Amino acid sequence: MRLVTWLSLALITLAALSLLVGAADLRAAFAQDGRAALIFWGSRVPRTLAVMLSGAALAVSGVVMQQILRNKFVEPGTVGTGESAALGLLAVTIFAPDAAIWVKMLAASVAGLAGTAVFLRLIRAIPSRDVLMVPLVGLIWSGVLGAVVLHIGWQTDLIQLVTVWLMTGEFSGVIAGRYELLWIAGAATVLALLAADRFAILGLGHGLATGLGLRPAVVVRLGLVVVAVVTAMVMATVGMVPFVGLVVPNIVSRIMGDNLRKSLLVTALGGASLLLICDIIGRLVIHPYEVPVGTVLGIIGAVLFLWLLWRAPALG
Amino acid sequence: MIKVQALSHRIGRAEILADIDLALPEGKITALIGPNGAGKSTLLSLIARLMPVQAGQISVKGLDVAQTPTRDLAQVMAVLPQSPSVSSRLRVAELVGFGRWPYHQGRPSAEDHAQVAKALEVFALTALGPRFLDELSGGQRQRAHLAMAFAQATDWLLLDEPLAALDMAHARALMQQLSALRNGGRSTLMVLHDINFAAAWADHIVAMKAGRIVAEGPPAEVLTPAVLEALYDTPLRVEWFEGRPLVLYHL
Amino acid sequence: MVGLIVAVLTASALYLLPGLGPRWEYALALRATRLAGMVLVGAAIAVATVLFQTVSRNRILTPQIMGFDALFVLAQTALVASLGPVGLAGLPIAAKFAAEVGLLIGAALLLFGTLLGRGAQDVPRMILTGVILGVLFRSISTFLARLMDPNAFATVQSQAMASFSRVNASLLPYAAGLAGLAIALAFVLARRLDVLALGRVAAVSLGLRHDALIAAALALVAVLVAVATALVGPMAFLGLIVVALARWLAGTDRHARMLVVAGLIGPLVLIAGQTVFERALGRQSTLPAVVEFVGGLLFLGLLLKGRIR
């Protein structure tokens, strides 16, 4: 419990910091009537909310993915979910550019679901029982899908959209009215929190879970939907945000184990905090310009992941 | 009672089980024995609804396993698969706590907590409760899994080779615990590899070979040289020791 | 082998000659540059992959999967960042290229020398580390580029995609010289590499200077990857396809032969593929994407068939 309080305090502090940091100078803006309020409510608050929602949702969907595959080294971004959702978005942009926003969201979610399902099929076909084979196949599968996305972007003159928007997560474009989809990701996260026990039992293995009267296939399907929806919403709003779903759950699991009923909330808070830290760093380092949070995480997340990979004596 | 009627199972073209009929008594320890590939684990998995039934019928205490909601079955039988691989980092008490899931579905009551505490005590795990599973020895981990199955408080326990990871002392302690449960009215069905453990502890033995039941009955009837030599295709002797058969196959 | 040489020459002629049009001198020069680029890149990546697979004793790895090309891009960016765009422009192109390659060799020896030494028993962990290192290097490059010029992001990103239409003619002579030297050295080492493939214990007990040989091979790999990446950009799975084909055709693991066969198949695959795509299908810059796609699927297939050792 103390960890939760501690993390909540840290998150509140970070959120306050995030409200104060940005390209525009709030103090100067106060001199002009209404401008400060516009910046504050129109940009800073939405951005801070968007970062926290994405961070919490990504971290929790990382846990869900890890329970489904019973493997600690996977997250939606390394099993092709993100790239497939991008493919879905790209397809709608090309074939039905005027489609309503919910059509795009649906397409991204369904595509994310399909790509992840194909990956699950691939994994079942692996003869090797090595824990690290699963993330390895996932990374290559994401790579293949990513190559397709890049190539389509190239061929259709959407390369700017693909590289600047989809492939590198960035919160600088978030203003009021352009982030609200993330509340759907937030709702999916709450659903996962409510089903924490079921996902925990999934981690006990097919046999034990069935013995306890759970239907593993149903829980797996629920988990896949949560993961696909979260990934699609984050992808559509801010783009690819790597490593949050990987490093936060692993660190939380090290500290307090995998009794998800207790730990999942901590994971959500941790994900929100990590993403806020990275976003604030991105805003400060070349102020008043910005480094996208995807790039900052590419460095911090990769280092943390390598540390986890080489420090862990017992895997899984 | 567990009733199996006209049960057949295939994987691809291979016939794993052929037309099995069985009626397993309650309040007893029943051992499934037989050579590798006889279909023992498949039979246990089918009874435990870990695999869908292809042909035939299975019922546990009158509940058809193919029709009854899985949650209801979880209050009738507890299952421990062969070498369960828990990938999560869980504490012993948390694992045992999941044994109560079929009753509380996420909202444990005082009764549930009491049952978990009792299970920990019965399997001498109270002191290990706060420890993580991956910090335990193989024997302790196996005991934690058994405590979880015990906490499920079901009439039937289905165990697939529970002795595989245990040394002599732990193997004997487990069988003692199971026979104490039997004396308390619970029933156990287990796949056993070491035939002498079956000889020493089981009340009822089912011998299987090539997907069929070869013999069934109390140890004294099944564990005879004639039955066993045909079962395992190897010469052996059966002696009697303290009123129970003792199979000498290693000489 | 003669057949392969004939095939490469035929493919080259088919690429160079048909449909040159009225301004044939210009078109020919353009095509010749690309052709030279493809021959260089094909041979360099093929030889580098053969060497790397021997050093890592693994048949499904390529230097690019392990993040070598990302490391080269990082070396490039780091050089620009430390000298500044102006300071760098003052350097002659040869000196700049040499500095980048030197940086890459140093970093590669340090990083992959340790990695291959420590992780050789645990292959999946080693590969995973390499892949993640690639992500790390790319992110640092992007980060540095942002620090230098906040708007340069798109330029850096566009370099993440390989293309033969951006072969830099002024770089060709240096690239050819370096790659030629490295390939020649690989042939000098061929017999010793055969022994190296037997494993560390066997190699040492046969009197080979094992660690020095590994370092030499890695340095050659670094040079060859640098040349290929500088010319056309990253092509992670080309080496995998080429060497898999070469192993099948060569029917031996002896390096003297494998190096020749792979070194010829590399250019052949690229030239034939580019001719088909450019002439028959009328498309530019599709080939690298197709190679990546097919190569990625091949890699997955090899993983799934349990060929990983």
Short mmCIF file of N, CA and C in Angstrom, two decimals, chain C residues 71-133:
data_model
loop_
_atom_site.label_atom_id
_atom_site.label_comp_id
_atom_site.label_asym_id
_atom_site.label_seq_id
_atom_site.Cartn_x
_atom_site.Cartn_y
_atom_site.Cartn_z
N LEU C 71 24.82 1.13 -35.61
CA LEU C 71 26.03 1.63 -34.97
C LEU C 71 26.78 2.55 -35.92
N PHE C 72 26.78 2.19 -37.23
CA PHE C 72 27.46 3.03 -38.20
C PHE C 72 26.78 4.40 -38.31
N VAL C 73 25.44 4.37 -38.39
CA VAL C 73 24.70 5.64 -38.46
C VAL C 73 25.00 6.47 -37.21
N LEU C 74 25.10 5.79 -36.06
CA LEU C 74 25.41 6.51 -34.82
C LEU C 74 26.80 7.12 -34.90
N ALA C 75 27.78 6.35 -35.43
CA ALA C 75 29.14 6.88 -35.56
C ALA C 75 29.13 8.13 -36.44
N GLN C 76 28.38 8.05 -37.56
CA GLN C 76 28.24 9.20 -38.45
C GLN C 76 27.69 10.41 -37.71
N THR C 77 26.57 10.18 -37.00
CA THR C 77 25.91 11.29 -36.31
C THR C 77 26.80 11.86 -35.22
N ALA C 78 27.46 10.95 -34.49
CA ALA C 78 28.31 11.40 -33.39
C ALA C 78 29.43 12.28 -33.92
N LEU C 79 29.94 11.90 -35.09
CA LEU C 79 31.02 12.68 -35.69
C LEU C 79 30.53 14.09 -36.04
N VAL C 80 29.35 14.15 -36.64
CA VAL C 80 28.78 15.45 -36.98
C VAL C 80 28.54 16.26 -35.71
N ALA C 81 28.04 15.58 -34.68
CA ALA C 81 27.71 16.28 -33.45
C ALA C 81 28.95 16.84 -32.77
N SER C 82 30.06 16.08 -32.83
CA SER C 82 31.25 16.54 -32.12
C SER C 82 32.02 17.58 -32.91
N LEU C 83 32.00 17.47 -34.24
CA LEU C 83 32.76 18.43 -35.04
C LEU C 83 31.90 19.60 -35.51
N GLY C 84 30.59 19.39 -35.49
CA GLY C 84 29.71 20.42 -36.03
C GLY C 84 29.63 20.29 -37.54
N PRO C 85 28.51 20.62 -38.12
CA PRO C 85 28.33 20.47 -39.57
C PRO C 85 29.40 21.22 -40.36
N VAL C 86 29.80 22.37 -39.83
CA VAL C 86 30.79 23.17 -40.56
C VAL C 86 32.16 22.51 -40.51
N GLY C 87 32.57 22.11 -39.30
CA GLY C 87 33.86 21.46 -39.15
C GLY C 87 33.96 20.23 -40.03
N LEU C 88 32.83 19.53 -40.15
CA LEU C 88 32.82 18.31 -40.92
C LEU C 88 32.93 18.61 -42.41
N ALA C 89 32.26 19.67 -42.84
CA ALA C 89 32.30 20.02 -44.25
C ALA C 89 33.73 20.36 -44.67
N GLY C 90 34.54 20.87 -43.70
CA GLY C 90 35.91 21.22 -44.02
C GLY C 90 36.76 20.00 -44.32
N LEU C 91 36.35 18.83 -43.74
CA LEU C 91 37.14 17.63 -43.95
C LEU C 91 36.95 17.11 -45.37
N PRO C 92 38.01 16.60 -46.01
CA PRO C 92 37.80 15.93 -47.30
C PRO C 92 36.97 14.68 -47.11
N ILE C 93 36.23 14.31 -48.16
CA ILE C 93 35.27 13.22 -48.03
C ILE C 93 35.95 11.93 -47.60
N ALA C 94 37.18 11.72 -48.09
CA ALA C 94 37.89 10.49 -47.74
C ALA C 94 38.19 10.46 -46.24
N ALA C 95 38.64 11.60 -45.70
CA ALA C 95 38.98 11.65 -44.29
C ALA C 95 37.74 11.42 -43.44
N LYS C 96 36.63 12.00 -43.86
CA LYS C 96 35.38 11.85 -43.13
C LYS C 96 34.96 10.38 -43.09
N PHE C 97 34.99 9.76 -44.25
CA PHE C 97 34.61 8.36 -44.35
C PHE C 97 35.53 7.49 -43.50
N ALA C 98 36.83 7.80 -43.57
CA ALA C 98 37.79 7.02 -42.81
C ALA C 98 37.51 7.16 -41.31
N ALA C 99 37.20 8.38 -40.88
CA ALA C 99 36.93 8.60 -39.46
C ALA C 99 35.70 7.80 -39.03
N GLU C 100 34.65 7.82 -39.86
CA GLU C 100 33.43 7.07 -39.53
C GLU C 100 33.71 5.58 -39.41
N VAL C 101 34.45 5.07 -40.41
CA VAL C 101 34.75 3.64 -40.40
C VAL C 101 35.61 3.28 -39.20
N GLY C 102 36.57 4.15 -38.90
CA GLY C 102 37.43 3.89 -37.75
C GLY C 102 36.63 3.82 -36.46
N LEU C 103 35.73 4.78 -36.31
CA LEU C 103 34.87 4.82 -35.13
C LEU C 103 34.06 3.53 -35.01
N LEU C 104 33.52 3.10 -36.16
CA LEU C 104 32.68 1.90 -36.17
C LEU C 104 33.49 0.66 -35.77
N ILE C 105 34.72 0.54 -36.33
CA ILE C 105 35.54 -0.63 -36.01
C ILE C 105 35.80 -0.69 -34.51
N GLY C 106 36.17 0.47 -33.93
CA GLY C 106 36.45 0.50 -32.50
C GLY C 106 35.24 0.08 -31.69
N ALA C 107 34.11 0.71 -31.99
CA ALA C 107 32.90 0.42 -31.21
C ALA C 107 32.46 -1.03 -31.40
N ALA C 108 32.57 -1.53 -32.65
CA ALA C 108 32.12 -2.90 -32.93
C ALA C 108 32.97 -3.91 -32.17
N LEU C 109 34.29 -3.68 -32.17
CA LEU C 109 35.17 -4.61 -31.47
C LEU C 109 34.83 -4.64 -29.99
N LEU C 110 34.67 -3.45 -29.44
CA LEU C 110 34.39 -3.33 -28.01
C LEU C 110 33.10 -4.05 -27.66
N LEU C 111 32.06 -3.71 -28.42
CA LEU C 111 30.72 -4.15 -28.07
C LEU C 111 30.47 -5.60 -28.44
N PHE C 112 30.67 -5.92 -29.75
CA PHE C 112 30.30 -7.24 -30.21
C PHE C 112 31.36 -8.26 -29.87
N GLY C 113 32.60 -7.79 -29.66
CA GLY C 113 33.63 -8.70 -29.17
C GLY C 113 33.22 -9.26 -27.82
N THR C 114 32.82 -8.38 -26.89
CA THR C 114 32.38 -8.83 -25.57
C THR C 114 31.11 -9.65 -25.68
N LEU C 115 30.19 -9.15 -26.47
CA LEU C 115 28.88 -9.81 -26.57
C LEU C 115 29.04 -11.24 -27.08
N LEU C 116 29.82 -11.39 -28.17
CA LEU C 116 29.99 -12.72 -28.74
C LEU C 116 30.78 -13.61 -27.80
N GLY C 117 31.69 -13.01 -27.05
CA GLY C 117 32.47 -13.80 -26.12
C GLY C 117 31.63 -14.27 -24.94
N ARG C 118 30.85 -13.36 -24.37
CA ARG C 118 30.09 -13.69 -23.16
C ARG C 118 28.82 -14.46 -23.46
N GLY C 119 28.17 -14.09 -24.58
CA GLY C 119 26.83 -14.61 -24.79
C GLY C 119 26.75 -15.80 -25.72
N ALA C 120 27.91 -16.29 -26.18
CA ALA C 120 27.87 -17.31 -27.22
C ALA C 120 27.07 -18.54 -26.81
N GLN C 121 27.01 -18.83 -25.50
CA GLN C 121 26.27 -20.02 -25.07
C GLN C 121 24.77 -19.78 -25.11
N ASP C 122 24.39 -18.54 -24.94
CA ASP C 122 22.96 -18.23 -24.82
C ASP C 122 22.55 -17.43 -26.06
N VAL C 123 22.31 -18.18 -27.15
CA VAL C 123 22.12 -17.51 -28.44
C VAL C 123 20.92 -16.55 -28.46
N PRO C 124 19.74 -16.98 -28.01
CA PRO C 124 18.62 -16.03 -28.09
C PRO C 124 18.88 -14.74 -27.33
N ARG C 125 19.53 -14.85 -26.17
CA ARG C 125 19.79 -13.63 -25.41
C ARG C 125 20.75 -12.72 -26.18
N MET C 126 21.74 -13.35 -26.84
CA MET C 126 22.70 -12.56 -27.60
C MET C 126 22.00 -11.83 -28.76
N ILE C 127 21.15 -12.54 -29.49
CA ILE C 127 20.47 -11.90 -30.63
C ILE C 127 19.56 -10.78 -30.13
N LEU C 128 18.81 -11.07 -29.07
CA LEU C 128 17.88 -10.09 -28.52
C LEU C 128 18.65 -8.83 -28.11
N THR C 129 19.79 -9.05 -27.48
CA THR C 129 20.62 -7.91 -27.08
C THR C 129 21.01 -7.09 -28.30
N GLY C 130 21.43 -7.78 -29.37
CA GLY C 130 21.82 -7.07 -30.58
C GLY C 130 20.67 -6.26 -31.16
N VAL C 131 19.49 -6.88 -31.21
CA VAL C 131 18.33 -6.18 -31.77
C VAL C 131 18.02 -4.93 -30.95
N ILE C 132 18.05 -5.07 -29.62
CA ILE C 132 17.73 -3.93 -28.76
C ILE C 132 18.82 -2.87 -28.86
N LEU C 133 20.08 -3.32 -28.98
CA LEU C 133 21.16 -2.36 -29.17
C LEU C 133 20.90 -1.54 -30.43
#
